[in-house]
mmCIF file of C-alpha atoms and ligand atoms in Angstrom:
data_model
loop_
_atom_site.group_PDB
_atom_site.id
_atom_site.type_symbol
_atom_site.label_atom_id
_atom_site.label_comp_id
_atom_site.label_asym_id
_atom_site.label_seq_id
_atom_site.Cartn_x
_atom_site.Cartn_y
_atom_site.Cartn_z
ATOM 1 C CA MET A 16 -15.916 -52.605 47.917
ATOM 2 C CA GLU A 17 -13.174 -52.328 50.546
ATOM 3 C CA ASN A 18 -9.933 -53.968 49.379
ATOM 4 C CA LEU A 19 -8.631 -56.324 52.077
ATOM 5 C CA GLU A 20 -5.285 -57.102 50.435
ATOM 6 C CA GLY A 21 -2.514 -56.766 53.041
ATOM 7 C CA LYS A 22 -4.943 -55.996 55.881
ATOM 8 C CA ILE A 23 -4.426 -57.830 59.172
ATOM 9 C CA ILE A 24 -7.293 -60.036 60.290
ATOM 10 C CA LEU A 25 -7.400 -61.733 63.703
ATOM 11 C CA ILE A 26 -9.752 -64.710 63.915
ATOM 12 C CA THR A 27 -10.381 -66.510 67.207
ATOM 13 C CA GLY A 28 -11.467 -70.153 67.071
ATOM 14 C CA ALA A 29 -9.943 -70.717 63.632
ATOM 15 C CA SER A 30 -9.212 -74.420 64.149
ATOM 16 C CA SER A 31 -12.653 -75.556 63.024
ATOM 17 C CA GLY A 32 -16.047 -74.652 61.563
ATOM 18 C CA ILE A 33 -16.940 -71.017 60.987
ATOM 19 C CA GLY A 34 -13.572 -69.606 62.102
ATOM 20 C CA GLU A 35 -11.662 -71.870 59.742
ATOM 21 C CA ALA A 36 -14.009 -70.995 56.858
ATOM 22 C CA CYS A 37 -13.519 -67.277 57.579
ATOM 23 C CA ALA A 38 -9.731 -67.744 57.495
ATOM 24 C CA LYS A 39 -9.972 -69.391 54.069
ATOM 25 C CA LYS A 40 -12.167 -66.649 52.637
ATOM 26 C CA PHE A 41 -10.063 -63.769 54.000
ATOM 27 C CA ALA A 42 -6.996 -65.565 52.586
ATOM 28 C CA GLU A 43 -8.612 -65.650 49.134
ATOM 29 C CA LEU A 44 -8.852 -61.849 49.358
ATOM 30 C CA LYS A 45 -5.104 -61.677 50.112
ATOM 31 C CA ALA A 46 -5.423 -60.451 53.679
ATOM 32 C CA ASN A 47 -2.741 -61.458 56.209
ATOM 33 C CA LEU A 48 -4.080 -63.548 59.057
ATOM 34 C CA ILE A 49 -3.534 -64.188 62.732
ATOM 35 C CA ILE A 50 -5.365 -67.433 63.408
ATOM 36 C CA THR A 51 -5.869 -68.566 66.992
ATOM 37 C CA ALA A 52 -7.417 -71.506 68.853
ATOM 38 C CA ARG A 53 -6.300 -73.954 71.509
ATOM 39 C CA ARG A 54 -5.544 -76.810 69.081
ATOM 40 C CA LYS A 55 -2.138 -75.745 67.802
ATOM 41 C CA GLU A 56 -1.590 -78.551 65.242
ATOM 42 C CA ARG A 57 -4.794 -77.629 63.444
ATOM 43 C CA ILE A 58 -4.034 -73.939 63.096
ATOM 44 C CA GLU A 59 -0.434 -74.661 62.098
ATOM 45 C CA LYS A 60 -1.664 -76.951 59.334
ATOM 46 C CA LEU A 61 -4.168 -74.330 58.174
ATOM 47 C CA SER A 62 -1.487 -71.656 58.301
ATOM 48 C CA ASN A 63 0.866 -73.659 56.064
ATOM 49 C CA GLU A 64 -1.904 -74.416 53.619
ATOM 50 C CA LEU A 65 -3.136 -70.817 53.322
ATOM 51 C CA SER A 66 0.221 -69.063 53.223
ATOM 52 C CA ARG A 67 1.411 -71.361 50.422
ATOM 53 C CA LYS A 68 -1.780 -71.287 48.415
ATOM 54 C CA HIS A 69 -2.371 -67.536 48.537
ATOM 55 C CA ASN A 70 1.118 -66.137 49.090
ATOM 56 C CA ILE A 71 0.046 -64.300 52.238
ATOM 57 C CA LYS A 72 1.445 -64.085 55.766
ATOM 58 C CA VAL A 73 -0.340 -66.254 58.328
ATOM 59 C CA LEU A 74 0.526 -66.358 62.013
ATOM 60 C CA PRO A 75 -0.907 -69.333 63.929
ATOM 61 C CA ILE A 76 -0.989 -68.777 67.688
ATOM 62 C CA SER A 77 -2.305 -71.142 70.306
ATOM 63 C CA LEU A 78 -4.623 -69.163 72.563
ATOM 64 C CA ASP A 79 -7.289 -69.925 75.139
ATOM 65 C CA VAL A 80 -9.534 -66.853 75.157
ATOM 66 C CA ARG A 81 -10.745 -67.626 78.694
ATOM 67 C CA ASN A 82 -7.477 -66.592 80.259
ATOM 68 C CA PHE A 83 -6.969 -62.823 80.355
ATOM 69 C CA ASN A 84 -3.246 -63.043 81.098
ATOM 70 C CA SER A 85 -2.729 -65.304 78.063
ATOM 71 C CA VAL A 86 -4.789 -62.980 75.873
ATOM 72 C CA LYS A 87 -2.829 -59.963 77.105
ATOM 73 C CA SER A 88 0.573 -61.556 76.556
ATOM 74 C CA PHE A 89 -0.548 -62.888 73.148
ATOM 75 C CA TYR A 90 -1.078 -59.295 72.021
ATOM 76 C CA GLU A 91 1.961 -57.846 73.794
ATOM 77 C CA ASN A 92 4.221 -60.473 72.202
ATOM 78 C CA LEU A 93 3.077 -59.806 68.645
ATOM 79 C CA ALA A 94 5.775 -58.311 66.427
ATOM 80 C CA PRO A 95 5.081 -54.627 65.725
ATOM 81 C CA GLU A 96 4.035 -55.325 62.116
ATOM 82 C CA TRP A 97 1.243 -57.610 63.380
ATOM 83 C CA LYS A 98 -0.110 -55.317 66.097
ATOM 84 C CA ALA A 99 -2.185 -53.055 63.854
ATOM 85 C CA ILE A 100 -5.055 -55.529 63.527
ATOM 86 C CA ASP A 101 -7.636 -54.148 61.087
ATOM 87 C CA ILE A 102 -10.412 -56.695 61.537
ATOM 88 C CA LEU A 103 -11.131 -58.730 64.659
ATOM 89 C CA VAL A 104 -13.430 -61.722 64.207
ATOM 90 C CA ASN A 105 -14.613 -62.800 67.658
ATOM 91 C CA ASN A 106 -15.704 -66.305 66.728
ATOM 92 C CA ALA A 107 -14.364 -68.642 69.467
ATOM 93 C CA GLY A 108 -17.342 -70.053 71.289
ATOM 94 C CA LEU A 109 -19.231 -73.150 72.269
ATOM 95 C CA ALA A 110 -22.311 -74.707 73.762
ATOM 96 C CA ARG A 111 -21.985 -77.391 76.433
ATOM 97 C CA GLY A 112 -24.901 -79.601 77.334
ATOM 98 C CA LEU A 113 -28.633 -79.250 76.763
ATOM 99 C CA ASP A 114 -30.333 -79.496 80.135
ATOM 100 C CA LYS A 115 -33.079 -77.813 82.108
ATOM 101 C CA PHE A 116 -31.393 -74.997 84.017
ATOM 102 C CA TYR A 117 -32.270 -76.655 87.322
ATOM 103 C CA GLU A 118 -30.320 -79.718 86.242
ATOM 104 C CA GLY A 119 -27.470 -77.872 84.484
ATOM 105 C CA LYS A 120 -23.812 -78.580 85.165
ATOM 106 C CA ILE A 121 -21.903 -75.727 86.752
ATOM 107 C CA GLU A 122 -18.729 -76.589 84.815
ATOM 108 C CA ASP A 123 -20.689 -76.341 81.520
ATOM 109 C CA TRP A 124 -22.022 -72.926 82.552
ATOM 110 C CA ASP A 125 -18.555 -71.693 83.493
ATOM 111 C CA GLU A 126 -17.090 -72.863 80.197
ATOM 112 C CA MET A 127 -19.773 -71.154 78.099
ATOM 113 C CA ILE A 128 -19.759 -67.908 80.060
ATOM 114 C CA ASP A 129 -15.955 -67.778 80.217
ATOM 115 C CA THR A 130 -15.537 -68.440 76.492
ATOM 116 C CA ASN A 131 -18.507 -66.786 74.811
ATOM 117 C CA ILE A 132 -18.770 -63.660 76.950
ATOM 118 C CA LYS A 133 -15.549 -63.111 78.874
ATOM 119 C CA GLY A 134 -13.300 -64.445 76.088
ATOM 120 C CA LEU A 135 -14.876 -62.095 73.579
ATOM 121 C CA LEU A 136 -14.440 -59.217 76.023
ATOM 122 C CA PHE A 137 -10.816 -60.094 76.844
ATOM 123 C CA VAL A 138 -9.758 -60.253 73.196
ATOM 124 C CA SER A 139 -11.619 -57.053 72.349
ATOM 125 C CA ARG A 140 -10.110 -55.294 75.374
ATOM 126 C CA VAL A 141 -6.535 -55.928 74.221
ATOM 127 C CA VAL A 142 -7.020 -55.535 70.461
ATOM 128 C CA VAL A 143 -9.363 -52.567 70.132
ATOM 129 C CA PRO A 144 -7.255 -49.789 71.782
ATOM 130 C CA GLN A 145 -4.918 -49.704 68.760
ATOM 131 C CA MET A 146 -7.991 -49.421 66.498
ATOM 132 C CA VAL A 147 -9.175 -46.497 68.609
ATOM 133 C CA GLU A 148 -5.746 -44.869 68.311
ATOM 134 C CA ARG A 149 -5.707 -45.321 64.521
ATOM 135 C CA GLU A 150 -9.419 -44.464 64.192
ATOM 136 C CA TYR A 151 -9.748 -47.483 61.937
ATOM 137 C CA GLY A 152 -10.914 -51.048 62.323
ATOM 138 C CA HIS A 153 -13.777 -53.496 62.362
ATOM 139 C CA ILE A 154 -15.029 -55.817 65.104
ATOM 140 C CA ILE A 155 -17.113 -58.739 63.863
ATOM 141 C CA ASN A 156 -18.776 -60.779 66.591
ATOM 142 C CA ILE A 157 -20.283 -64.178 65.851
ATOM 143 C CA GLY A 158 -23.584 -64.196 67.713
ATOM 144 C CA SER A 159 -26.458 -66.591 67.068
ATOM 145 C CA THR A 160 -30.188 -66.809 66.516
ATOM 146 C CA ALA A 161 -30.006 -68.113 70.107
ATOM 147 C CA GLY A 162 -29.279 -64.486 71.006
ATOM 148 C CA HIS A 163 -32.648 -63.466 69.580
ATOM 149 C CA GLU A 164 -34.997 -66.102 70.978
ATOM 150 C CA PRO A 165 -34.481 -68.735 73.705
ATOM 151 C CA TYR A 166 -35.120 -72.403 72.948
ATOM 152 C CA PRO A 167 -35.893 -75.259 75.332
ATOM 153 C CA MET A 168 -32.922 -76.150 77.530
ATOM 154 C CA GLY A 169 -30.724 -73.586 75.768
ATOM 155 C CA ASN A 170 -30.759 -71.370 78.906
ATOM 156 C CA VAL A 171 -27.099 -70.514 79.586
ATOM 157 C CA TYR A 172 -25.889 -70.784 75.961
ATOM 158 C CA VAL A 173 -28.837 -68.585 74.959
ATOM 159 C CA ALA A 174 -27.900 -66.114 77.693
ATOM 160 C CA THR A 175 -24.309 -65.920 76.435
ATOM 161 C CA LYS A 176 -25.519 -65.134 72.916
ATOM 162 C CA PHE A 177 -27.993 -62.521 74.214
ATOM 163 C CA ALA A 178 -24.916 -61.073 75.922
ATOM 164 C CA VAL A 179 -22.977 -61.093 72.641
ATOM 165 C CA LYS A 180 -25.829 -59.169 71.008
ATOM 166 C CA ALA A 181 -25.828 -56.660 73.873
ATOM 167 C CA LEU A 182 -22.047 -56.285 73.621
ATOM 168 C CA SER A 183 -22.137 -55.774 69.841
ATOM 169 C CA GLN A 184 -24.707 -53.010 70.279
ATOM 170 C CA SER A 185 -22.730 -51.482 73.163
ATOM 171 C CA PHE A 186 -19.405 -51.650 71.296
ATOM 172 C CA ARG A 187 -21.038 -49.869 68.347
ATOM 173 C CA ILE A 188 -22.047 -46.975 70.585
ATOM 174 C CA ASP A 189 -18.710 -46.825 72.424
ATOM 175 C CA VAL A 190 -16.607 -46.593 69.242
ATOM 176 C CA LEU A 191 -19.061 -44.501 67.233
ATOM 177 C CA GLU A 192 -16.778 -41.448 67.108
ATOM 178 C CA LYS A 193 -13.658 -43.554 66.475
ATOM 179 C CA GLY A 194 -14.255 -44.692 62.886
ATOM 180 C CA ILE A 195 -14.505 -48.340 63.912
ATOM 181 C CA LYS A 196 -17.136 -50.652 62.481
ATOM 182 C CA VAL A 197 -19.022 -53.211 64.568
ATOM 183 C CA THR A 198 -21.012 -56.093 63.112
ATOM 184 C CA SER A 199 -22.830 -59.035 64.622
ATOM 185 C CA VAL A 200 -23.214 -62.092 62.373
ATOM 186 C CA ASP A 201 -25.925 -64.297 63.872
ATOM 187 C CA PRO A 202 -26.412 -67.713 62.287
ATOM 188 C CA GLY A 203 -29.004 -70.374 62.925
ATOM 189 C CA MET A 204 -28.053 -74.050 62.528
ATOM 190 C CA VAL A 205 -24.603 -74.539 60.996
ATOM 191 C CA GLU A 206 -23.095 -78.004 60.642
ATOM 192 C CA THR A 207 -19.676 -77.789 62.325
ATOM 193 C CA GLU A 208 -18.147 -79.477 65.370
ATOM 194 C CA PHE A 209 -20.527 -77.365 67.462
ATOM 195 C CA SER A 210 -23.025 -80.142 68.327
ATOM 196 C CA LYS A 211 -20.270 -82.698 68.850
ATOM 197 C CA VAL A 212 -18.717 -80.335 71.398
ATOM 198 C CA ARG A 213 -22.114 -79.593 72.938
ATOM 199 C CA PHE A 214 -22.766 -83.310 73.483
ATOM 200 C CA HIS A 215 -19.254 -84.035 74.750
ATOM 201 C CA GLY A 216 -18.198 -86.066 71.696
ATOM 202 C CA ASP A 217 -21.455 -87.996 71.098
ATOM 203 C CA GLU A 218 -21.389 -88.035 67.261
ATOM 204 C CA GLN A 219 -24.742 -89.812 66.822
ATOM 205 C CA ARG A 220 -26.577 -87.283 68.953
ATOM 206 C CA ALA A 221 -24.782 -84.467 67.149
ATOM 207 C CA LYS A 222 -25.877 -85.803 63.743
ATOM 208 C CA ARG A 223 -29.522 -85.907 64.822
ATOM 209 C CA VAL A 224 -29.511 -82.118 65.319
ATOM 210 C CA TYR A 225 -29.383 -81.659 61.534
ATOM 211 C CA GLU A 226 -31.670 -84.560 60.565
ATOM 212 C CA GLY A 227 -34.307 -83.833 57.920
ATOM 213 C CA LEU A 228 -33.000 -80.425 56.889
ATOM 214 C CA GLN A 229 -30.116 -78.851 55.042
ATOM 215 C CA PRO A 230 -28.133 -76.826 57.596
ATOM 216 C CA LEU A 231 -25.950 -73.825 56.822
ATOM 217 C CA THR A 232 -22.333 -74.587 56.021
ATOM 218 C CA PRO A 233 -19.428 -72.743 57.663
ATOM 219 C CA ASP A 234 -18.829 -71.161 54.230
ATOM 220 C CA ASP A 235 -22.342 -69.683 54.224
ATOM 221 C CA VAL A 236 -21.541 -67.862 57.467
ATOM 222 C CA ALA A 237 -18.065 -66.848 56.283
ATOM 223 C CA ASP A 238 -19.713 -65.311 53.188
ATOM 224 C CA ALA A 239 -21.775 -63.080 55.503
ATOM 225 C CA VAL A 240 -18.642 -62.094 57.429
ATOM 226 C CA ILE A 241 -16.836 -61.235 54.203
ATOM 227 C CA PHE A 242 -19.830 -59.227 52.969
ATOM 228 C CA ALA A 243 -19.740 -57.109 56.140
ATOM 229 C CA ALA A 244 -15.946 -56.773 55.976
ATOM 230 C CA THR A 245 -15.849 -55.571 52.377
ATOM 231 C CA ARG A 246 -18.498 -52.835 52.394
ATOM 232 C CA PRO A 247 -17.283 -49.362 51.487
ATOM 233 C CA ARG A 248 -15.765 -47.294 54.288
ATOM 234 C CA HIS A 249 -18.962 -45.320 55.003
ATOM 235 C CA VAL A 250 -21.181 -48.425 55.387
ATOM 236 C CA ASN A 251 -21.556 -50.339 58.667
ATOM 237 C CA ILE A 252 -23.450 -53.617 58.576
ATOM 238 C CA ASN A 253 -24.871 -53.760 62.093
ATOM 239 C CA GLN A 254 -26.296 -57.247 62.069
ATOM 240 C CA ILE A 255 -26.738 -60.187 59.737
ATOM 241 C CA VAL A 256 -29.127 -62.973 60.754
ATOM 242 C CA LEU A 257 -28.956 -66.040 58.520
ATOM 243 C CA THR A 258 -30.626 -69.410 58.890
ATOM 244 C CA PRO A 259 -31.175 -72.530 56.807
ATOM 245 C CA LEU A 260 -34.191 -72.271 54.525
ATOM 246 C CA ALA A 261 -35.955 -74.759 56.798
ATOM 247 C CA GLN A 262 -35.341 -72.741 59.982
ATOM 248 C CA ALA A 263 -37.514 -69.689 60.666
ATOM 249 C CA SER A 264 -36.164 -68.992 64.169
ATOM 250 C CA SER A 265 -34.686 -70.793 67.174
ATOM 251 C CA ASN A 266 -37.924 -72.727 67.665
ATOM 252 C CA PHE A 267 -39.428 -73.105 64.205
ATOM 253 C CA VAL A 268 -37.623 -75.755 62.212
ATOM 254 C CA TYR A 269 -39.170 -77.801 59.408
ATOM 255 C CA ARG A 270 -37.775 -81.314 59.103
ATOM 256 C CA LYS A 271 -38.644 -83.618 56.213
ATOM 257 C CA LYS A 272 -39.597 -87.050 57.534
HETATM 258 N N1 NAP B 227 -22.753 -74.245 64.609
HETATM 259 C C1 NAP B 227 -23.843 -73.554 64.877
HETATM 260 O O1 NAP B 227 -24.968 -74.038 64.689
HETATM 261 C C2 NAP B 227 -23.730 -72.139 65.380
HETATM 262 C C3 NAP B 227 -24.873 -71.327 65.314
HETATM 263 C C4 NAP B 227 -24.798 -70.027 65.779
HETATM 264 C C5 NAP B 227 -23.611 -69.532 66.282
HETATM 265 N N2 NAP B 227 -22.511 -70.337 66.353
HETATM 266 C C6 NAP B 227 -21.289 -69.764 66.915
HETATM 267 O O2 NAP B 227 -20.259 -69.838 65.965
HETATM 268 C C7 NAP B 227 -19.001 -69.812 66.627
HETATM 269 C C8 NAP B 227 -18.109 -70.892 66.046
HETATM 270 O O3 NAP B 227 -18.669 -72.158 66.285
HETATM 271 P P1 NAP B 227 -18.657 -73.352 65.216
HETATM 272 O O4 NAP B 227 -20.063 -73.675 64.907
HETATM 273 O O5 NAP B 227 -17.723 -73.046 64.118
HETATM 274 O O6 NAP B 227 -18.138 -74.542 66.173
HETATM 275 P P2 NAP B 227 -16.773 -75.383 66.186
HETATM 276 O O7 NAP B 227 -16.571 -76.058 64.871
HETATM 277 O O8 NAP B 227 -16.845 -76.231 67.394
HETATM 278 O O9 NAP B 227 -15.650 -74.257 66.357
HETATM 279 C C9 NAP B 227 -15.471 -73.571 67.585
HETATM 280 C C10 NAP B 227 -14.117 -72.898 67.591
HETATM 281 O O10 NAP B 227 -13.973 -72.181 68.824
HETATM 282 C C11 NAP B 227 -12.716 -72.514 69.397
HETATM 283 N N3 NAP B 227 -12.744 -72.401 70.853
HETATM 284 C C12 NAP B 227 -13.584 -73.000 71.719
HETATM 285 N N4 NAP B 227 -13.251 -72.680 72.976
HETATM 286 C C13 NAP B 227 -12.149 -71.880 72.899
HETATM 287 C C14 NAP B 227 -11.317 -71.250 73.855
HETATM 288 N N5 NAP B 227 -11.536 -71.369 75.179
HETATM 289 N N6 NAP B 227 -10.277 -70.504 73.422
HETATM 290 C C15 NAP B 227 -10.038 -70.381 72.109
HETATM 291 N N7 NAP B 227 -10.785 -70.944 71.138
HETATM 292 C C16 NAP B 227 -11.827 -71.697 71.547
HETATM 293 C C17 NAP B 227 -12.430 -73.939 68.928
HETATM 294 O O11 NAP B 227 -11.032 -74.164 68.889
HETATM 295 P P3 NAP B 227 -10.191 -75.058 69.915
HETATM 296 O O12 NAP B 227 -11.108 -76.116 70.447
HETATM 297 O O13 NAP B 227 -9.066 -75.584 69.081
HETATM 298 O O14 NAP B 227 -9.738 -74.092 70.955
HETATM 299 C C18 NAP B 227 -12.982 -73.896 67.508
HETATM 300 O O15 NAP B 227 -12.009 -73.409 66.623
HETATM 301 C C19 NAP B 227 -19.302 -69.965 68.124
HETATM 302 O O16 NAP B 227 -19.224 -68.690 68.740
HETATM 303 C C20 NAP B 227 -20.728 -70.484 68.133
HETATM 304 O O17 NAP B 227 -21.404 -70.135 69.309
HETATM 305 C C21 NAP B 227 -22.539 -71.629 65.894
#
């Protein structure tokens, strides 16, 4: 097992859900963390909690991954001891709306494409060159079962996660001779703020998404991330697909009445 003590882990979208759970699990393994998201108060609170509890260094930085200039200056302004990021967890992402494509909202499309595809690319573009230089590192992208099979009215979100899958596979090829690992962790239904965000704050509608089944927890997904991150040096986990027991794929879900 790879020892992560003292390694530097950058997690995007650490203010909630899967990203927050990943931060907690990497902290338990005594890694130092850079946690980013737009909601500063949340990541500052998490940073205080984790640094105290585990005696590690945690750097909370407010960052919107959609803006390349912000992403670039985020990295440029890191103190030298933080620049050698060992593991990048590209987690920041969202779904907005659930509409037929011919009724979809352009602003929802922009937000999903800008965050899930371009944000992931922007962060990778600024962080990975130092991995290439050191011939060491690991990129872990959070994809989705939506990136394996479309579901009704998922259209643009589905397309962004197909893109994440394509990028994970492409990254793997591009860094093959550089000693850098690339993993895609692709969950099915996870109960987080995801559906609340998708339905623009409608909590009742969000709750109904998980009715009649036991969804994955953010910890379940973080466990998969940690598994990939702790394999011995010569092992690359290319892809992990995990779903609730009651979910066979994007479209086959068993709900108890
Ligand atoms: N929940 C599921 O069922 C599910 C299934 C498969 C895949 N996923 C994927 O898992 C990832 C995490 O989602 P989650 O389920 O944990 O949802 P979540 O609880 O809503 O968390 C999403 C995180 O992304 C951050 N984020 C959103 N837009 C951002 C931006 N422009 N810049 C920086 N950070 C941004 C949010 O932080 P701020 O709002 O503070 O910026 C938040 O920390 C996403 O990529 C999602 O597509 C989720």
